[in-house]
Each structure stands twice: as C-alpha cells, then as structure tokens.
C-alpha cells in the first residue's frame, strides 16, 4: 500500500501546469521524499526544515508560489482570456491544485510514519517540526474549486513576477524587481492639477487600450515630475499597470525590452528619469528611433515616460555656441526629439503664494497644530536657505516641523 510520502512524491513529479519542481523549497521536499527509505532521510529532512523555517509556514509558502507562478493559465487569466484555454489546461489546473493542496499540508508525522527503519524513526522523532500553517487568500480550502477566484485574482493582480512586484529596473539585460517602491499617492501631491490631469488622462487611455502618447515631463527641480509618475503607477497598478525604470545608458536596449514584454498582457511604463544628453551622445538617436521611426515599431503594451530639468534635452558646449551652424543643427536635433514625445508637460517652481499654499496643504494632511503666521515665516526662511521655492522644499520643511513637534523641540 502506498504511504503518504510516496503519494506526495508522485504528486510533485506529476505536476503539469504549475511546474514548481525547480523551486528550491519544493525541490528540497522532493529530495526528502525520494530518500525516505534510506539513511539520507535524516539529512534531507534537516535540510527541508531549514528552508521551510526561513518562510512563514509551508502552506503559506506554497500558496504564494501558486499565486505568483508564470504559466499558460495565470497569463491568460491576467489578460481576461482564460475562456480561450483548452479544457485540457483547465483540467490540468484543477488536478495540480488538488495535488498542491495535499503537498502544502504535509506534516513531519507523514515522514515519520512513512519510514520503516526503526533506528531512523528514533532519530527522526528528535528532529524539530516545521510549521504547516495556513494558505493565503484566496487559497484557503478546497483549492481545486477556487479556479473562478483565481481568475479574478490574476485579472486584478497580474501573473508571475508581475503579480508580486509592480516596478522593475533593467540591469544586465534583464528585469530586476524593486521590492520597495515610492508609496506616494496622487492625493499627496499638491497643486499642479493641470499638469497631473494630463498625465492621468494619458495613463488611463493607455491602461484601457486606447491611443495614448509618450510623455515628457520637464521643468524645474523638485516640482514633482518623478513623484507624479510614481503616484500614477501606485494609482493604476491594480488595473495591470507596471513600470520598468531604465537609465540613459540603457536606451539602446529599448527595443530588446519591448520585445521581451510584447507577449505580456500587462501594461508597462518605461520610465527614464532626469533625461539629458551631450551633443554627441549616441543614445540620443536610439531614443529618437524608439519614440518614433524604428522598424520594430511601438508595442501596444509599452509607453515611455521621461523627466528632464530642461525643455531642450541636449547640453550645449561652449564650442557649440561659437559655431552658428552647429548651434542650428543642435536646435533642430533638440526639437526633433522633444516633438516625438506626443505629450510635453511643463513643471515650473511656484511663486510665494503657491509655495505657501503647498506648505499649508501638506501641514493639513499631517494634521499639524501650528501657528499659520509662524509656519509661513519659517517656510520662507527655509526656502531662502535651500535656494528657492519648490514642492520638494515645502515637503522637506514640513518633515522638519513634524519631526521637531514629535520630539518636543522648537522649530
């Protein structure tokens, strides 16, 4: 008669849609189950214990693996096209989920009771037990019956690594997830409503599959250009929006990035922060081609958002300014790139009235009990020391005031 260890071993080996055998923890369990009849079982159980206990619990871990797996079912579910999958795939999903639920709730006693050698059993009994725990929602009980719940989950949260992370960087020709992103919300950003509305409207069009434009946000430092892009991501991540941040040196990889993402049902902002070129920078032409004119064309699920502190994206050298012909060529190049961004949005530093209005609004958000006259006076002194007024300056000033109040200090 087949014991529990043998059955679970066969379950792992028979997984079809959710092929999790390459995962280090599942692989360690499989290794343990394959050595149940020899003395290696002690070593393998100890190894499995160490790996499991680095996570919350085994059931929690397995259920999270399922929710973040990249397979035909999760990808189709994320795009809302699971109804186009063959019945064989859906039956495979149900079968795998049933097996994985049994695997996730394996107990140390199941190993102990499957070992026949009495000496090994005595030592096994001395080993600590791992925590089986509970699965995460929506996989609580009867996993095989939760396909409709999983469909909804992936439609709202994506699939694979895109269900676990919303932002990535491009490093060494591959995507690297960012675990801690800027939590800024649109409601945290004060004033500049006209500028933000343009970005929001364009992003909504993009997320919903309507025509949309590449965007250049340019203007003074500290006016909220990058924060606007981060806040838009946080607002629309639940609708399938993701972000890939690249540096200027990665611009030659733009077509490669687009090809890599082309089969994904998610929508991606390719974000280039603080964009600026030297007059002889090769990546300038690469970006022009990527924005418009490249043979590979723009993909339906990618869009470029860039920020810059200057409207004209090429720095002029002194020799460029001396030569009228060179200067004219550079101006034409500047215009040719800026024009390829369908939407260019200007952010300029606020005047005194708007700056103090931003200070007041941030202070109100934080529910600070302050004297308005003193707040304005010290805010102006702060801006003077910082070299000018800006939303960033206002936020940094309120951070200072809040910290001082929390510590019972004068500001």
XYZ file of C-alpha atoms in Angstrom:
411
model
C 0.000 0.000 0.000
C 1.301 3.434 -0.955
C 2.320 5.554 2.052
C 1.819 9.336 2.298
C 5.433 10.154 1.429
C 5.285 8.086 -1.777
C 1.985 9.641 -2.776
C 3.220 13.205 -2.277
C 6.431 12.413 -4.134
C 4.385 11.229 -7.118
C 2.194 14.326 -6.815
C 5.203 16.642 -7.123
C 6.609 14.691 -10.051
C 3.209 14.705 -11.804
C 2.571 18.486 -11.700
C 1.737 19.743 -15.194
C 0.575 23.371 -15.355
C 2.155 24.521 -12.084
C 5.596 23.032 -12.623
C 7.118 24.034 -9.287
C 9.803 21.352 -9.099
C 12.558 23.910 -9.778
C 11.667 25.923 -6.699
C 14.331 25.386 -4.037
C 11.913 24.525 -1.197
C 9.743 22.191 -3.286
C 12.889 20.609 -4.722
C 14.164 20.051 -1.191
C 10.890 18.349 -0.228
C 11.047 16.144 -3.307
C 14.610 15.213 -2.391
C 13.409 14.266 1.095
C 10.553 12.141 -0.238
C 12.859 10.364 -2.685
C 15.172 9.317 0.151
C 12.502 8.117 2.551
C 13.804 4.532 2.551
C 17.470 5.190 3.352
C 19.529 6.926 5.991
C 19.771 10.112 3.902
C 16.243 10.866 5.089
C 17.717 12.460 8.236
C 19.956 14.823 6.311
C 17.201 15.641 3.802
C 14.609 16.359 6.485
C 17.009 18.681 8.288
C 17.708 20.494 5.026
C 13.996 20.818 4.248
C 13.342 22.107 7.776
C 15.967 24.855 7.376
C 14.445 26.001 4.099
C 10.834 25.942 5.306
C 11.564 27.833 8.513
C 13.056 30.745 6.562
C 9.451 31.417 5.500
C 6.245 31.988 7.457
C 4.929 28.453 7.010
C 4.911 25.781 4.335
C 1.226 26.160 3.357
C 1.695 29.919 3.184
C 4.771 29.462 1.003
C 3.175 27.008 -1.439
C 0.039 29.113 -1.848
C 2.166 32.174 -2.620
C 4.093 30.152 -5.213
C 0.796 29.351 -6.904
C -0.318 32.988 -6.942
C 2.988 34.164 -8.441
C 3.529 31.363 -10.950
C 4.003 32.165 -14.635
C 2.126 29.608 -16.713
C -0.457 29.404 -19.502
C -3.376 29.641 -17.083
C -2.136 32.599 -14.991
C -1.107 34.576 -18.081
C -4.469 34.003 -19.771
C -6.281 34.871 -16.537
C -4.349 38.145 -16.242
C -5.448 39.143 -19.746
C -9.054 38.087 -19.182
C -8.776 35.384 -21.839
C -8.905 32.225 -19.744
C -12.081 31.191 -21.583
C -9.952 30.633 -24.702
C -7.830 27.978 -22.966
C -8.399 24.331 -23.945
C -10.327 22.231 -21.438
C -7.189 20.121 -21.006
C -5.350 23.099 -19.485
C -8.205 23.951 -17.105
C -8.459 20.299 -16.057
C -4.706 20.319 -15.515
C -5.060 23.374 -13.271
C -7.700 21.637 -11.139
C -5.612 18.485 -10.905
C -2.468 20.414 -9.945
C -4.286 22.471 -7.324
C -5.632 19.354 -5.684
C -2.135 17.854 -5.555
C -0.534 21.080 -4.353
C -3.014 21.411 -1.501
C -2.045 17.940 -0.283
C 1.651 18.782 -0.675
C 1.299 22.106 1.178
C -0.138 20.447 4.268
C 2.458 17.723 4.674
C 3.361 17.188 8.329
C 6.526 15.826 9.968
C 4.432 12.841 11.124
C 3.823 11.947 7.470
C 7.566 11.495 7.030
C 7.935 9.632 10.321
C 5.084 7.241 9.546
C 6.460 6.507 6.081
C 9.873 5.381 7.355
C 10.178 1.654 8.084
C 13.623 1.550 9.707
C 13.083 1.789 13.476
C 16.523 3.284 14.154
C 15.901 6.067 11.650
C 12.477 6.666 13.167
C 14.019 7.151 16.617
C 16.317 9.887 15.299
C 13.560 11.447 13.179
C 11.476 11.814 16.310
C 14.183 14.074 17.816
C 14.115 16.499 14.872
C 12.114 19.732 15.257
C 8.787 20.058 13.438
C 8.188 22.686 10.761
C 5.135 24.928 10.786
C 2.443 23.799 8.347
C 0.384 26.953 8.841
C -2.409 28.206 6.600
C -2.633 29.229 2.964
C -3.040 32.842 1.897
C -6.270 34.153 0.410
C -7.848 33.275 -1.986
C -6.437 29.770 -1.425
C -7.893 28.864 1.959
C -9.583 25.497 1.444
C -10.523 23.217 -1.469
C -8.026 24.742 -3.846
C -9.251 22.825 -6.883
C -12.653 24.500 -6.523
C -11.176 28.008 -6.490
C -10.488 28.478 -10.212
C -13.007 31.317 -10.570
C -11.492 33.067 -7.558
C -8.028 32.644 -9.072
C -9.251 34.065 -12.385
C -10.403 37.204 -10.583
C -7.170 37.393 -8.576
C -4.921 37.279 -11.656
C -7.126 39.703 -13.569
C -6.605 42.228 -10.767
C -3.027 41.406 -9.758
C -1.268 40.036 -12.815
C 0.748 36.845 -13.110
C 4.238 35.572 -12.389
C 6.636 38.180 -11.066
C 4.222 40.905 -12.205
C 1.760 39.749 -9.539
C 4.406 40.104 -6.845
C 6.086 43.340 -7.970
C 4.834 46.452 -9.749
C 8.179 48.080 -10.544
C 11.424 46.823 -12.060
C 14.814 48.093 -13.131
C 16.698 46.984 -16.218
C 20.073 45.584 -15.234
C 22.494 43.418 -17.219
C 19.899 42.935 -19.967
C 17.256 41.550 -17.628
C 14.398 42.767 -15.426
C 15.166 43.082 -11.716
C 12.197 43.588 -9.355
C 12.072 46.548 -6.977
C 10.668 45.388 -3.650
C 10.275 48.812 -2.052
C 8.736 51.478 -4.294
C 7.883 55.102 -3.543
C 4.470 54.951 -1.779
C 3.477 58.473 -2.901
C -0.190 58.886 -3.853
C -1.783 61.385 -6.215
C -3.525 62.928 -3.203
C -0.103 63.597 -1.624
C 0.850 65.920 -4.500
C -0.329 69.497 -4.084
C -1.264 71.989 -6.825
C -0.057 71.363 -10.421
C -3.529 69.894 -11.046
C -3.485 70.795 -14.761
C -0.174 69.010 -15.320
C -1.190 65.921 -13.372
C -4.551 65.681 -15.125
C -2.775 65.400 -18.480
C -0.611 62.567 -17.182
C -3.582 60.832 -15.544
C -5.775 61.083 -18.664
C -2.995 59.738 -20.858
C -2.292 56.868 -18.446
C -5.983 55.929 -18.252
C -6.133 55.795 -22.047
C -3.055 53.590 -22.121
C -4.281 51.199 -19.414
C -7.638 50.829 -21.161
C -6.077 50.099 -24.549
C -6.942 53.444 -26.179
C -4.498 55.618 -28.185
C -2.008 57.302 -25.873
C 1.229 59.260 -26.094
C 4.780 59.015 -24.852
C 5.213 61.738 -22.234
C 7.997 64.188 -21.405
C 7.680 65.935 -18.036
C 10.174 68.769 -17.943
C 10.895 71.796 -15.765
C 12.430 72.937 -12.504
C 13.951 70.605 -9.941
C 11.735 69.466 -7.090
C 8.413 70.290 -8.755
C 7.062 66.733 -8.601
C 7.795 65.334 -12.051
C 9.109 61.967 -10.887
C 6.650 61.842 -7.983
C 3.795 62.272 -10.463
C 4.952 59.232 -12.423
C 5.387 57.178 -9.233
C 1.938 58.211 -7.973
C 0.326 57.283 -11.304
C 1.875 53.813 -11.027
C 0.515 53.399 -7.486
C -2.934 54.518 -8.638
C -3.194 52.235 -11.670
C -1.181 49.169 -10.609
C -4.470 47.484 -9.678
C -5.527 47.848 -13.326
C -2.494 45.983 -14.665
C -0.014 48.863 -14.928
C 3.662 48.107 -14.247
C 6.840 50.171 -14.561
C 10.313 49.460 -15.917
C 12.851 52.111 -14.891
C 15.878 52.409 -17.142
C 18.896 54.685 -17.136
C 20.080 56.733 -20.093
C 22.787 54.140 -20.750
C 20.058 51.501 -21.206
C 18.317 53.370 -24.030
C 19.995 51.186 -26.708
C 18.152 48.229 -25.086
C 14.696 49.768 -25.560
C 13.751 47.556 -28.484
C 15.010 44.490 -26.589
C 12.901 45.460 -23.567
C 9.813 45.935 -25.727
C 10.285 42.577 -27.408
C 10.687 40.920 -24.013
C 7.400 42.436 -22.820
C 5.458 42.080 -26.061
C 3.663 38.840 -25.130
C 2.649 40.037 -21.670
C -0.974 41.117 -21.094
C 0.221 43.752 -18.592
C 0.776 47.421 -19.492
C 4.248 48.903 -18.939
C 5.530 52.433 -18.480
C 9.206 52.533 -19.455
C 10.454 55.324 -17.202
C 13.601 57.379 -17.846
C 14.308 59.831 -15.036
C 16.394 63.001 -15.334
C 16.962 62.688 -19.078
C 19.679 64.823 -20.652
C 22.170 64.294 -23.487
C 25.539 65.621 -24.552
C 25.686 66.909 -28.103
C 27.471 63.786 -29.362
C 25.616 61.189 -27.294
C 24.800 58.070 -29.354
C 21.799 57.160 -27.179
C 20.079 60.344 -28.372
C 19.458 58.799 -31.773
C 18.444 55.498 -30.181
C 15.719 57.251 -28.193
C 14.501 59.131 -31.268
C 14.123 55.842 -33.118
C 12.385 54.208 -30.165
C 9.900 57.065 -29.824
C 9.030 57.061 -33.489
C 10.581 55.692 -36.635
C 12.101 52.403 -35.501
C 11.417 49.381 -37.706
C 10.315 47.409 -34.647
C 7.588 49.976 -34.017
C 5.908 50.785 -30.757
C 4.368 47.854 -28.894
C 0.746 48.008 -27.763
C 1.635 47.410 -24.118
C 4.571 49.808 -23.603
C 4.803 53.578 -23.342
C 7.723 55.872 -22.483
C 7.535 58.463 -19.694
C 10.627 60.625 -19.200
C 11.508 63.517 -16.911
C 14.057 66.243 -17.520
C 15.076 69.513 -15.927
C 15.360 71.084 -19.372
C 12.939 71.526 -22.260
C 15.740 71.059 -24.773
C 17.333 67.752 -23.917
C 20.848 68.333 -25.309
C 23.504 70.175 -23.339
C 25.387 72.719 -25.440
C 29.131 73.042 -25.034
C 30.962 76.364 -25.385
C 32.279 75.330 -28.827
C 28.741 74.511 -29.951
C 27.645 78.037 -29.093
C 30.558 79.574 -31.024
C 29.591 77.823 -34.246
C 26.261 79.076 -35.622
C 25.913 76.112 -37.966
C 26.491 73.630 -35.134
C 24.107 75.516 -32.885
C 21.372 75.460 -35.524
C 21.892 71.710 -36.039
C 21.687 71.098 -32.293
C 18.480 73.115 -32.014
C 16.960 71.069 -34.813
C 18.023 67.869 -33.052
C 16.549 69.132 -29.787
C 13.228 69.839 -31.430
C 13.218 66.555 -33.329
C 13.450 64.598 -30.058
C 11.081 66.718 -27.970
C 8.477 66.639 -30.739
C 8.480 62.849 -30.726
C 7.040 62.875 -27.257
C 3.355 63.251 -28.058
C 2.777 64.979 -24.740
C 5.186 67.516 -23.204
C 4.209 68.877 -19.792
C 5.894 71.794 -18.046
C 6.522 71.991 -14.296
C 7.849 75.329 -13.007
C 8.660 76.446 -9.486
C 5.770 78.089 -7.609
C 5.661 81.746 -6.643
C 5.491 82.702 -2.977
C 1.700 82.408 -2.763
C 1.578 78.931 -4.325
C 4.580 77.757 -2.322
C 2.927 78.714 0.981
C -0.331 77.159 -0.220
C 1.519 73.875 -0.739
C 3.065 74.194 2.734
C -0.389 74.717 4.246
C -1.899 71.739 2.426
C 0.872 69.337 3.456
C 0.647 70.563 7.061
C -3.135 69.991 6.967
C -2.641 66.441 5.613
C -0.346 65.699 8.530
C -2.784 67.339 10.971
C -0.086 69.591 12.398
C -1.223 72.067 15.047
C 0.839 75.117 14.059
C 0.580 78.890 14.040
C -0.046 79.848 10.378
C 1.948 83.089 10.573
C 4.951 81.358 12.106
C 4.629 78.496 9.616
C 4.755 80.895 6.663
C 7.618 82.929 8.083
C 9.825 79.928 8.791
C 8.828 78.263 5.490
C 10.100 81.307 3.590
C 13.349 81.288 5.582
C 13.727 77.578 4.830
C 13.215 78.176 1.089
C 15.744 81.004 1.143
C 18.365 78.726 2.683
C 17.531 75.959 0.199
C 17.997 78.288 -2.762
C 14.394 78.608 -3.930
C 10.787 77.573 -3.530
C 9.539 74.187 -4.755
C 7.079 71.468 -3.708
C 10.050 69.357 -2.618
C 11.295 72.219 -0.466
C 7.802 72.533 1.069
C 7.653 68.822 1.876
C 11.148 68.838 3.392
C 10.196 71.825 5.527
C 7.041 70.105 6.833
C 9.113 66.960 7.547
C 11.355 69.182 9.690
C 8.418 70.787 11.516
C 6.685 67.454 12.163
C 9.887 65.894 13.465
C 10.508 68.844 15.762
C 6.976 68.654 17.161
C 7.220 64.907 17.761
C 10.437 65.439 19.709
C 9.077 68.426 21.637
C 11.622 70.776 20.036
C 11.254 74.342 18.797
C 11.312 74.953 15.071
